[in-house]
mmCIF file of N, CA and C in Angstrom:
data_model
loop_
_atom_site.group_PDB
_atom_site.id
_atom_site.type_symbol
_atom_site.label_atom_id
_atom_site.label_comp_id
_atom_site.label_asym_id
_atom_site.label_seq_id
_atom_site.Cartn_x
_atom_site.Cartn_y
_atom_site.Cartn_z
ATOM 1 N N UNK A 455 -1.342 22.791 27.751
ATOM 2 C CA UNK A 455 -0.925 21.614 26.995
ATOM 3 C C UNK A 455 -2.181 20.960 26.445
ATOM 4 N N UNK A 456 -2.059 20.160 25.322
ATOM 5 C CA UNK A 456 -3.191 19.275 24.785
ATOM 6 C C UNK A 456 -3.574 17.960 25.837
ATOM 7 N N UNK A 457 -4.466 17.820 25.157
ATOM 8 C CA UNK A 457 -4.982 16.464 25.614
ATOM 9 C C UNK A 457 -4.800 15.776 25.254
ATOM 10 N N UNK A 458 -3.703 15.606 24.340
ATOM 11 C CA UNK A 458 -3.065 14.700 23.575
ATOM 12 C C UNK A 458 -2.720 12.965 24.233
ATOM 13 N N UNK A 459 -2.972 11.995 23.909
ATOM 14 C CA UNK A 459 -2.292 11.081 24.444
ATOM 15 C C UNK A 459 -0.625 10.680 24.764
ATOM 16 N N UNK A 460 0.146 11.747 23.897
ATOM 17 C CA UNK A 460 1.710 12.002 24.015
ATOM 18 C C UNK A 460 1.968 13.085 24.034
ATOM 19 N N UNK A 461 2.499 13.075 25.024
ATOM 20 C CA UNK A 461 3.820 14.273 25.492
ATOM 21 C C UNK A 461 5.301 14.174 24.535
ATOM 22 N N UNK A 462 5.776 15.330 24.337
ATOM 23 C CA UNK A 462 6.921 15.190 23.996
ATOM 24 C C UNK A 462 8.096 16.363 25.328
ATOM 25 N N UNK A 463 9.233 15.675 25.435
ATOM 26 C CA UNK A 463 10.200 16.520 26.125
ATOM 27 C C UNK A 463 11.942 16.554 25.620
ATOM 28 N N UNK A 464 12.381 17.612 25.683
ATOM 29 C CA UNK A 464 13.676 17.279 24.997
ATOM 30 C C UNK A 464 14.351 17.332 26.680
ATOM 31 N N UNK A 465 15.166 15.788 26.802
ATOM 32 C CA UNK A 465 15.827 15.668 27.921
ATOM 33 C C UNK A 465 17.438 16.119 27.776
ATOM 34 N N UNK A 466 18.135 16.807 28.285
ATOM 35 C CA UNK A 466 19.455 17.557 28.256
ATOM 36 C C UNK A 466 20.518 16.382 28.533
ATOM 37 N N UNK A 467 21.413 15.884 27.524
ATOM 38 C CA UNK A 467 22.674 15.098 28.244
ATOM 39 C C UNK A 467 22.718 14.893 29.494
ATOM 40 N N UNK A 468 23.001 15.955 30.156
ATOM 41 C CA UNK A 468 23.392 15.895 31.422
ATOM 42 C C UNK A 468 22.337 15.225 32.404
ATOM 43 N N UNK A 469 21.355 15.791 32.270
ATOM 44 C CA UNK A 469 19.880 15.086 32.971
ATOM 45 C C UNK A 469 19.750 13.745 32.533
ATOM 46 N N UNK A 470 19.448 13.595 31.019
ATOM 47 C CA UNK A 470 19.493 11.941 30.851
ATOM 48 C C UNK A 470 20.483 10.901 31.507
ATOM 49 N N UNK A 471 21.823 11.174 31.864
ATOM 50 C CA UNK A 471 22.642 10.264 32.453
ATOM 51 C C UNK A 471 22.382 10.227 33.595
ATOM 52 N N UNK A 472 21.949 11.642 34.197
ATOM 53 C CA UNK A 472 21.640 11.357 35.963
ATOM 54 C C UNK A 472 20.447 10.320 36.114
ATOM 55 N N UNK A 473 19.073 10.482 35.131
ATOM 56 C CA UNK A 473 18.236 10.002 35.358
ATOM 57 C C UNK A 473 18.231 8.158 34.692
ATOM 58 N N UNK A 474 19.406 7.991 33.895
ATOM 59 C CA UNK A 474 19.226 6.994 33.495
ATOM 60 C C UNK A 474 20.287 5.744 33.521
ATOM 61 N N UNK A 475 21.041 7.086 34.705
ATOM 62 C CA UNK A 475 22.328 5.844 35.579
ATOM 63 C C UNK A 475 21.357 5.187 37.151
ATOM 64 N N UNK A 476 20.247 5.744 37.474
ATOM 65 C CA UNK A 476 19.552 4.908 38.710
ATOM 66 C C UNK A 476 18.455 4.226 38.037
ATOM 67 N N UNK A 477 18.085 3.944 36.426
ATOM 68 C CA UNK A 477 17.214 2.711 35.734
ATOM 69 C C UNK A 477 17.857 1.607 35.367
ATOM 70 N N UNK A 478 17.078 0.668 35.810
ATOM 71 C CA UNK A 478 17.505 -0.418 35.647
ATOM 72 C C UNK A 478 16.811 -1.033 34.139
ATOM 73 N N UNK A 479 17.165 -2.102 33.652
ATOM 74 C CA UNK A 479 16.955 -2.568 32.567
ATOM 75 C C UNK A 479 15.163 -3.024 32.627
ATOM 76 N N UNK A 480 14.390 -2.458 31.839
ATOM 77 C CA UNK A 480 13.071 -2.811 32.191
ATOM 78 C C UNK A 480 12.308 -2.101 32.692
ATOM 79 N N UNK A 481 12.913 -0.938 33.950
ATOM 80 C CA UNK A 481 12.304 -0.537 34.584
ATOM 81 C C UNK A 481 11.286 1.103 33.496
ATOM 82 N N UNK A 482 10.388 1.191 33.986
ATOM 83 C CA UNK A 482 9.500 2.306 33.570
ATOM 84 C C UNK A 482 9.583 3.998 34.712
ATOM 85 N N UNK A 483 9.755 4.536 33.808
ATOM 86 C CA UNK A 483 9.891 6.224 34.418
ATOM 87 C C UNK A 483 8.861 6.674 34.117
ATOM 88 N N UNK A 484 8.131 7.842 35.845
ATOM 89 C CA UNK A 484 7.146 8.306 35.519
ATOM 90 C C UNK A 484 7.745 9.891 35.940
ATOM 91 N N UNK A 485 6.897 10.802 34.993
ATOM 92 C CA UNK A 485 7.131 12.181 35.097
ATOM 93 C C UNK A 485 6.180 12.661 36.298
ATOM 94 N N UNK A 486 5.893 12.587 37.529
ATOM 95 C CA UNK A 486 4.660 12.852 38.818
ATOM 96 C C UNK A 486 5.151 14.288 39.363
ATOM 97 N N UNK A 487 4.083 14.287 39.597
ATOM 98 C CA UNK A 487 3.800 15.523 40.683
ATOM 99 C C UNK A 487 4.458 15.262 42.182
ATOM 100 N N UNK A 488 4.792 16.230 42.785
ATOM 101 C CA UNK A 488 5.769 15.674 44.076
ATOM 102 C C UNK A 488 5.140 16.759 44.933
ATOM 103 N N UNK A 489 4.093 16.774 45.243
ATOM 104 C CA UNK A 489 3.136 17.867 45.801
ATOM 105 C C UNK A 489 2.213 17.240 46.939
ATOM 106 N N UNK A 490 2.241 16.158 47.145
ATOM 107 C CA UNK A 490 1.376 15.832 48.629
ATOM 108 C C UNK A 490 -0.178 15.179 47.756
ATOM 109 N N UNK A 491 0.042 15.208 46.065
ATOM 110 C CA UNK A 491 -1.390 14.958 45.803
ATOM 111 C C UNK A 491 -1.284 13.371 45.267
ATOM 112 N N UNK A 492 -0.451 12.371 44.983
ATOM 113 C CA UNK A 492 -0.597 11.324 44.818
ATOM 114 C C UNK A 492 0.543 10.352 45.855
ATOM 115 N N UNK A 493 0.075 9.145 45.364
ATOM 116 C CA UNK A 493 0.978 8.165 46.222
ATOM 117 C C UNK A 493 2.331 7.716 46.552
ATOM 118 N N UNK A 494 2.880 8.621 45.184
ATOM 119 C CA UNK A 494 4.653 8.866 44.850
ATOM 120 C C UNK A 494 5.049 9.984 45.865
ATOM 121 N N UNK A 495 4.507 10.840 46.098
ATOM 122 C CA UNK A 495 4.554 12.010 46.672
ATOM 123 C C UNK A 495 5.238 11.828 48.255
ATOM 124 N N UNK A 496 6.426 12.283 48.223
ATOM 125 C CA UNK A 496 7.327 12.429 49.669
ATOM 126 C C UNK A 496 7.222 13.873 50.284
ATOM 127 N N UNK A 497 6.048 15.058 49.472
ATOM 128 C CA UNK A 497 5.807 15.842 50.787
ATOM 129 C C UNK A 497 4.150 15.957 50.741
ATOM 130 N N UNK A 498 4.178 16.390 52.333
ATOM 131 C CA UNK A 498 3.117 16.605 52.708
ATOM 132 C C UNK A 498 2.522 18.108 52.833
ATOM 133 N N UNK A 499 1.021 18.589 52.736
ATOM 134 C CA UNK A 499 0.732 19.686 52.734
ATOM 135 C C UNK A 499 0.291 19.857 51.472
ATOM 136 N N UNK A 500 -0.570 21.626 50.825
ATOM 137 C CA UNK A 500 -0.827 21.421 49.760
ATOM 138 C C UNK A 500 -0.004 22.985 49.170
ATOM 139 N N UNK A 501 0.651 23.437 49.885
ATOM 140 C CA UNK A 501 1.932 24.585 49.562
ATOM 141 C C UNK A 501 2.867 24.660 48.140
ATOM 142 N N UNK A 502 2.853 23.481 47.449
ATOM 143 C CA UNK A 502 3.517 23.214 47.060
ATOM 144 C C UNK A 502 2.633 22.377 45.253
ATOM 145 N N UNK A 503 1.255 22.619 45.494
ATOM 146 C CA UNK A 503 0.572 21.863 44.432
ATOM 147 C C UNK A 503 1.187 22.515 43.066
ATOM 148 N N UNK A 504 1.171 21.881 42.372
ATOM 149 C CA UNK A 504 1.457 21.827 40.877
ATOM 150 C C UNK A 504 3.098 22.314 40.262
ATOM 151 N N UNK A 505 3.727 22.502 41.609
ATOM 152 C CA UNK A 505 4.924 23.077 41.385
ATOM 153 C C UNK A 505 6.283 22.572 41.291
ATOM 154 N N UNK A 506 5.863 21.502 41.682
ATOM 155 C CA UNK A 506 6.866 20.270 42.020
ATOM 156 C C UNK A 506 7.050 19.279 41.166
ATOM 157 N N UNK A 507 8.323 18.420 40.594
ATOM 158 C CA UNK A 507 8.048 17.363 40.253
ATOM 159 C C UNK A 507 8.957 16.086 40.466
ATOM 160 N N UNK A 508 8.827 15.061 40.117
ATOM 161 C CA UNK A 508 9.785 14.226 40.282
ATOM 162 C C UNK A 508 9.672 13.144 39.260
ATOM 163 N N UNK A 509 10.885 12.519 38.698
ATOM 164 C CA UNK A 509 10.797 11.297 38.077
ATOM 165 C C UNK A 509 10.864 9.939 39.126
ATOM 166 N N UNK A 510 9.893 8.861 38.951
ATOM 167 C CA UNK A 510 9.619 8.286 39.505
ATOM 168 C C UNK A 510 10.061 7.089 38.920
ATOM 169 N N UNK A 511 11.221 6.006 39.522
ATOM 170 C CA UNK A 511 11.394 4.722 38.601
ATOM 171 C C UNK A 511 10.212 3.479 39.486
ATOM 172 N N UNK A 512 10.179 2.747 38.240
ATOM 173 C CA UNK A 512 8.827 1.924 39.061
ATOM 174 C C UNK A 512 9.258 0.613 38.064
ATOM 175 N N UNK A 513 9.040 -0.308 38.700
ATOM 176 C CA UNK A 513 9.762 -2.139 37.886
ATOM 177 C C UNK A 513 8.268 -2.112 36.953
ATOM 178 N N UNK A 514 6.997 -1.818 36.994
ATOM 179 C CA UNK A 514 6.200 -1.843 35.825
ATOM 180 C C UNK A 514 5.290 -0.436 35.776
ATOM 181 N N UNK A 515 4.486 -0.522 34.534
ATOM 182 C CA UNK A 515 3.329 0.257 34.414
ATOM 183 C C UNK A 515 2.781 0.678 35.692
ATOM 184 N N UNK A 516 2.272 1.677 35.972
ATOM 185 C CA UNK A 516 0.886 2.067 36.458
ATOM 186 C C UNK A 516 0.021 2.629 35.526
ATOM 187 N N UNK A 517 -1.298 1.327 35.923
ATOM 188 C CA UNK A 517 -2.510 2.326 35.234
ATOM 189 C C UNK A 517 -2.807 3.448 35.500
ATOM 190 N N UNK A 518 -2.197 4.215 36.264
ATOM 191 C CA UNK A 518 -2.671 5.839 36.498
ATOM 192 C C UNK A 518 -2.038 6.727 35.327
ATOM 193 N N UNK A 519 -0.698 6.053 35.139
ATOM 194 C CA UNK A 519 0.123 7.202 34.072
ATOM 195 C C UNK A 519 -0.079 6.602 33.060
ATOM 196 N N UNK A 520 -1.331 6.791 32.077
ATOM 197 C CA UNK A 520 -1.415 6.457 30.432
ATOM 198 C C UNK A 520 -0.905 7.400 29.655
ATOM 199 N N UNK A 521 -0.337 8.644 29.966
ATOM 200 C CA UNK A 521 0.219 9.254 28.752
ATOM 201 C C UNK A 521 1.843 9.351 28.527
ATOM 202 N N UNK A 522 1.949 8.898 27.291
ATOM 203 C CA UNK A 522 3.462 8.380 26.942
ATOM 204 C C UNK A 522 4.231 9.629 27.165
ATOM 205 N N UNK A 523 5.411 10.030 27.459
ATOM 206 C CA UNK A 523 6.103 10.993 27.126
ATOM 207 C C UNK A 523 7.249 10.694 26.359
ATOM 208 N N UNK A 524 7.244 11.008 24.663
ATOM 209 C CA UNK A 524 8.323 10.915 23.622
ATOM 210 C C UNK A 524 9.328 11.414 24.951
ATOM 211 N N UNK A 525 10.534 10.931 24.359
ATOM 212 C CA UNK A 525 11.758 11.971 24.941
ATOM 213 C C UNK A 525 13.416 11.377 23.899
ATOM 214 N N UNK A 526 14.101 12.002 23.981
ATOM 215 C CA UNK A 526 15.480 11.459 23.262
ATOM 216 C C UNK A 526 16.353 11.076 24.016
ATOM 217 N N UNK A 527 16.440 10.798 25.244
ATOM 218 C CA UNK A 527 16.731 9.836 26.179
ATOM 219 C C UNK A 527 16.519 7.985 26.354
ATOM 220 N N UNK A 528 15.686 7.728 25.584
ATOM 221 C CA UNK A 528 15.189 6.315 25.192
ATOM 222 C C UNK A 528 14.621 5.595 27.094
ATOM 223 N N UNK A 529 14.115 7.124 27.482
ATOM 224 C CA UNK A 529 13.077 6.610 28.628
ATOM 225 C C UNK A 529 12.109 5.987 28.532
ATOM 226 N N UNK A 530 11.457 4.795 29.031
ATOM 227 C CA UNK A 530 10.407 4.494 28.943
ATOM 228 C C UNK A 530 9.422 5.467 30.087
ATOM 229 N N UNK A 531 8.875 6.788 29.364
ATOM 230 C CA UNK A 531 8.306 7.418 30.205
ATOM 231 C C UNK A 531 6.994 8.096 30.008
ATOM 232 N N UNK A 532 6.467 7.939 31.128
ATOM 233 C CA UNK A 532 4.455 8.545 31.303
ATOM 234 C C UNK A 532 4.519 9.396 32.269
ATOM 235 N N UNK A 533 3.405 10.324 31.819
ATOM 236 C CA UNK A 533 3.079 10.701 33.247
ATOM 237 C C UNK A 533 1.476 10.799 33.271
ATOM 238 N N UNK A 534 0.510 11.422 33.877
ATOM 239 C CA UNK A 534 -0.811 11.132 34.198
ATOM 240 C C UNK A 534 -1.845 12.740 33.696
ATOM 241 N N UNK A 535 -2.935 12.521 33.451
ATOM 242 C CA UNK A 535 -3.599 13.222 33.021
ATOM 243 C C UNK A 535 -3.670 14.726 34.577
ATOM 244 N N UNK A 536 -3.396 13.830 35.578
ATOM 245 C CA UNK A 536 -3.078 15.131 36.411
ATOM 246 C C UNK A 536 -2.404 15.458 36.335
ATOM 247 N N UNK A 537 -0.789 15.582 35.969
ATOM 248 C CA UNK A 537 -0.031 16.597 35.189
ATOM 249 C C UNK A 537 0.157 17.394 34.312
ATOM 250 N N UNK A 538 -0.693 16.902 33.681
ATOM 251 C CA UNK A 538 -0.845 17.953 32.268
ATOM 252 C C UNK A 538 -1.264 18.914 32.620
ATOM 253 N N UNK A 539 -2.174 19.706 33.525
ATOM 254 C CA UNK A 539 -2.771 20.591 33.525
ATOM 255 C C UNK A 539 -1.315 21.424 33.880
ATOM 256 N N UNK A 540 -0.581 21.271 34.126
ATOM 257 C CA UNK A 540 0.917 22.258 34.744
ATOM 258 C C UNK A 540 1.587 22.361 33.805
ATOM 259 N N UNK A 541 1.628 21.323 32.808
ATOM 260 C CA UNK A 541 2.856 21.120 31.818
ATOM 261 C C UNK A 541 2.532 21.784 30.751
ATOM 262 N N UNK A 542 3.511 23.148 30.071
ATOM 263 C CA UNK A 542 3.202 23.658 28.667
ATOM 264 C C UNK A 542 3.884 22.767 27.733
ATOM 265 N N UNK A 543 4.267 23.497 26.883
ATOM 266 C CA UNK A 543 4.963 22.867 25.475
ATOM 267 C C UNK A 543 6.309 23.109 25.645
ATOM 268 N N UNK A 544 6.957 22.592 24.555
ATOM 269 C CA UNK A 544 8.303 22.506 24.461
ATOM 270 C C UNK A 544 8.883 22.303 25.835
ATOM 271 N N UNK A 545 8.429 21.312 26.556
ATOM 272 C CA UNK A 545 8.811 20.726 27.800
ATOM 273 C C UNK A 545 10.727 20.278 27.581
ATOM 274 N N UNK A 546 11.445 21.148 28.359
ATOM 275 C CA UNK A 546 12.484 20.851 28.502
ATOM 276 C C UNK A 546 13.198 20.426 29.962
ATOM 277 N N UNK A 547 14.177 19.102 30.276
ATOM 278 C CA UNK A 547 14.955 18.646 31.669
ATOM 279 C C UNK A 547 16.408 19.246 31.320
ATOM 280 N N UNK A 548 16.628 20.028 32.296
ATOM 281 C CA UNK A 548 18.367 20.211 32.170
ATOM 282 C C UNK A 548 18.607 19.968 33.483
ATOM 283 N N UNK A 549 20.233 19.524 33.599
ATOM 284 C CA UNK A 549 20.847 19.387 34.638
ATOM 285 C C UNK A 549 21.985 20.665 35.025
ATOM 286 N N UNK A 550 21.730 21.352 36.272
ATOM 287 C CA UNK A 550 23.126 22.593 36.232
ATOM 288 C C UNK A 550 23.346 22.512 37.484
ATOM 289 N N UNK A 551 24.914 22.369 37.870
ATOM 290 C CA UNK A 551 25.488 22.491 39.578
ATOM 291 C C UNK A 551 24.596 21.257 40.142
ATOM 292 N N UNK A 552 24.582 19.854 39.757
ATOM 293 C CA UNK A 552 23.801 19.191 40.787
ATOM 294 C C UNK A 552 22.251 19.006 40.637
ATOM 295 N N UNK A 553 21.572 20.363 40.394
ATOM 296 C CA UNK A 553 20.024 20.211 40.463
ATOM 297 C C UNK A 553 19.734 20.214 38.985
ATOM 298 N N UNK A 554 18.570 19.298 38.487
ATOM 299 C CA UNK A 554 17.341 19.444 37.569
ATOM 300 C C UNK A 554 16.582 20.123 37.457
ATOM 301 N N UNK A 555 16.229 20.908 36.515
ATOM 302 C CA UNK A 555 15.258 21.427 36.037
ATOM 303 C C UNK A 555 14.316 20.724 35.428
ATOM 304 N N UNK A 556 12.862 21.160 35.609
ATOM 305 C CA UNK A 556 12.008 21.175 34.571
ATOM 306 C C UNK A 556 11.242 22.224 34.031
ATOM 307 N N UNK A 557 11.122 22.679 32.225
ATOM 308 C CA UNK A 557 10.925 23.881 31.883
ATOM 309 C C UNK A 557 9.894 23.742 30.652
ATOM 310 N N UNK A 558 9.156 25.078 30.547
ATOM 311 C CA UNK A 558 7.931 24.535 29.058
ATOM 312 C C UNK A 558 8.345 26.271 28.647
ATOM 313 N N UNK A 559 8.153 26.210 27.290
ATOM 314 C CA UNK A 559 8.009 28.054 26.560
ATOM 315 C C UNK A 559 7.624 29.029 27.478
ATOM 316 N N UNK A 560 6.649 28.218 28.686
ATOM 317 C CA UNK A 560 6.545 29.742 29.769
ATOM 318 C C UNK A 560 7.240 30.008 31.080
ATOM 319 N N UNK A 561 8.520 29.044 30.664
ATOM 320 C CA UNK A 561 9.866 28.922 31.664
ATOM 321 C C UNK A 561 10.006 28.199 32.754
ATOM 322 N N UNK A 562 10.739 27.634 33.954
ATOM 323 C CA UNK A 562 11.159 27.222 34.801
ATOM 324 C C UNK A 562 9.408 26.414 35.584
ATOM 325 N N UNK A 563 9.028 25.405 35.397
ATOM 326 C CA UNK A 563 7.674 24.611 36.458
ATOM 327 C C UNK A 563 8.632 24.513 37.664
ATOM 328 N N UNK A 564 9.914 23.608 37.733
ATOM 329 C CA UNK A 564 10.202 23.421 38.504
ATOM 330 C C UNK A 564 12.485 23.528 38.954
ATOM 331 N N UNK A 565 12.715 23.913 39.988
ATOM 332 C CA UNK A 565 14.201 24.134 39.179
ATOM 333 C C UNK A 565 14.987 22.803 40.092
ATOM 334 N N UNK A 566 14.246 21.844 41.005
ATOM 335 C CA UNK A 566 15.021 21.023 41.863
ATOM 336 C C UNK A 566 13.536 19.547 41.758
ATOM 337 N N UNK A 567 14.095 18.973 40.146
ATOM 338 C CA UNK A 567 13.372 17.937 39.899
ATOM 339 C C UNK A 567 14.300 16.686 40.432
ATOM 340 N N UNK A 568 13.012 15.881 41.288
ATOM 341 C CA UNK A 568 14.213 14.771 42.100
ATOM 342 C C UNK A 568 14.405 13.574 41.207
ATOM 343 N N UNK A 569 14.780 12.516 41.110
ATOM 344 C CA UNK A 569 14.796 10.760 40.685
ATOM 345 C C UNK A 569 14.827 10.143 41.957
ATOM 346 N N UNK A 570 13.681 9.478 42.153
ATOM 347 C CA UNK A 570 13.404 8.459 43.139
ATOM 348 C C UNK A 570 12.821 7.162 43.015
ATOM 349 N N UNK A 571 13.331 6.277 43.124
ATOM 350 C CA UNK A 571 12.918 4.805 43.203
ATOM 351 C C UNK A 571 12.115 4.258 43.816
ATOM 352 N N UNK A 572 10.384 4.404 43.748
ATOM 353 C CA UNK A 572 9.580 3.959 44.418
ATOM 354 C C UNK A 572 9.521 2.128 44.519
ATOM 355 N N UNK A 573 9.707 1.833 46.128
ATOM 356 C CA UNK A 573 9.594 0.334 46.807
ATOM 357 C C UNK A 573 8.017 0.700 47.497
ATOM 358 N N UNK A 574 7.696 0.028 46.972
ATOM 359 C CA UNK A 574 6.255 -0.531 48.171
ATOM 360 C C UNK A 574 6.435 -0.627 49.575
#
């Protein structure tokens, strides 16, 4: 992926409603890593680096995630210069049987992307 300051992702119907029936009005979505390497992160170990991901709802910004991610979902969503290194192009979210995907032109990053509501 570039180093672009924006991401773009095409989010699937089905995924956008899952992910945008637990946002609240205001709130900001982050695209994170769910790998044991940042503070969002609910596993431990490093088994699992770059393979994982999760959308993260958060009531504001973090300065960690400066890069915007376009999407057609009308997410307010970032994720962080440590993701990019995982993420190709044509970044696609679908929803099938329950689980999320996340996918780029060189197929499937991840096939059980979570939504979690980070509280302090």
């Amino acid at each position: 992926m570039s180093n672009s300051e924006t991401v773009k992702v095409n989010i699937k119907p089905e995924a956008a409603d899952k992910i945008k029936g637990q946002v609240k009005d205001g709130q900001v979505v982050l695209l994170s890593l769910n790998d044991g390497s940042n503070k969002y992160s609910d596993v431990g170990g490093t088994c699992t680096v770059g393979s994982s991901f999760q959308f993260v709802i958060l009531d504001q910004k973090d300065p960690d995630f400066t890069i915007e991610v376009e999407n057609n979902a009308g997410l307010d969503l970032y994720t962080s210069p440590a993701e990019m290194q995982y993420l190709g192009n044509d970044l696609v979210v679908d929803e099938k049987n329950a689980a999320m995907s996340l996918a780029d032109d060189g197929g499937v990053i991840d096939g059980a992307v979570t939504v979690n509501e980070y509280n302090k």
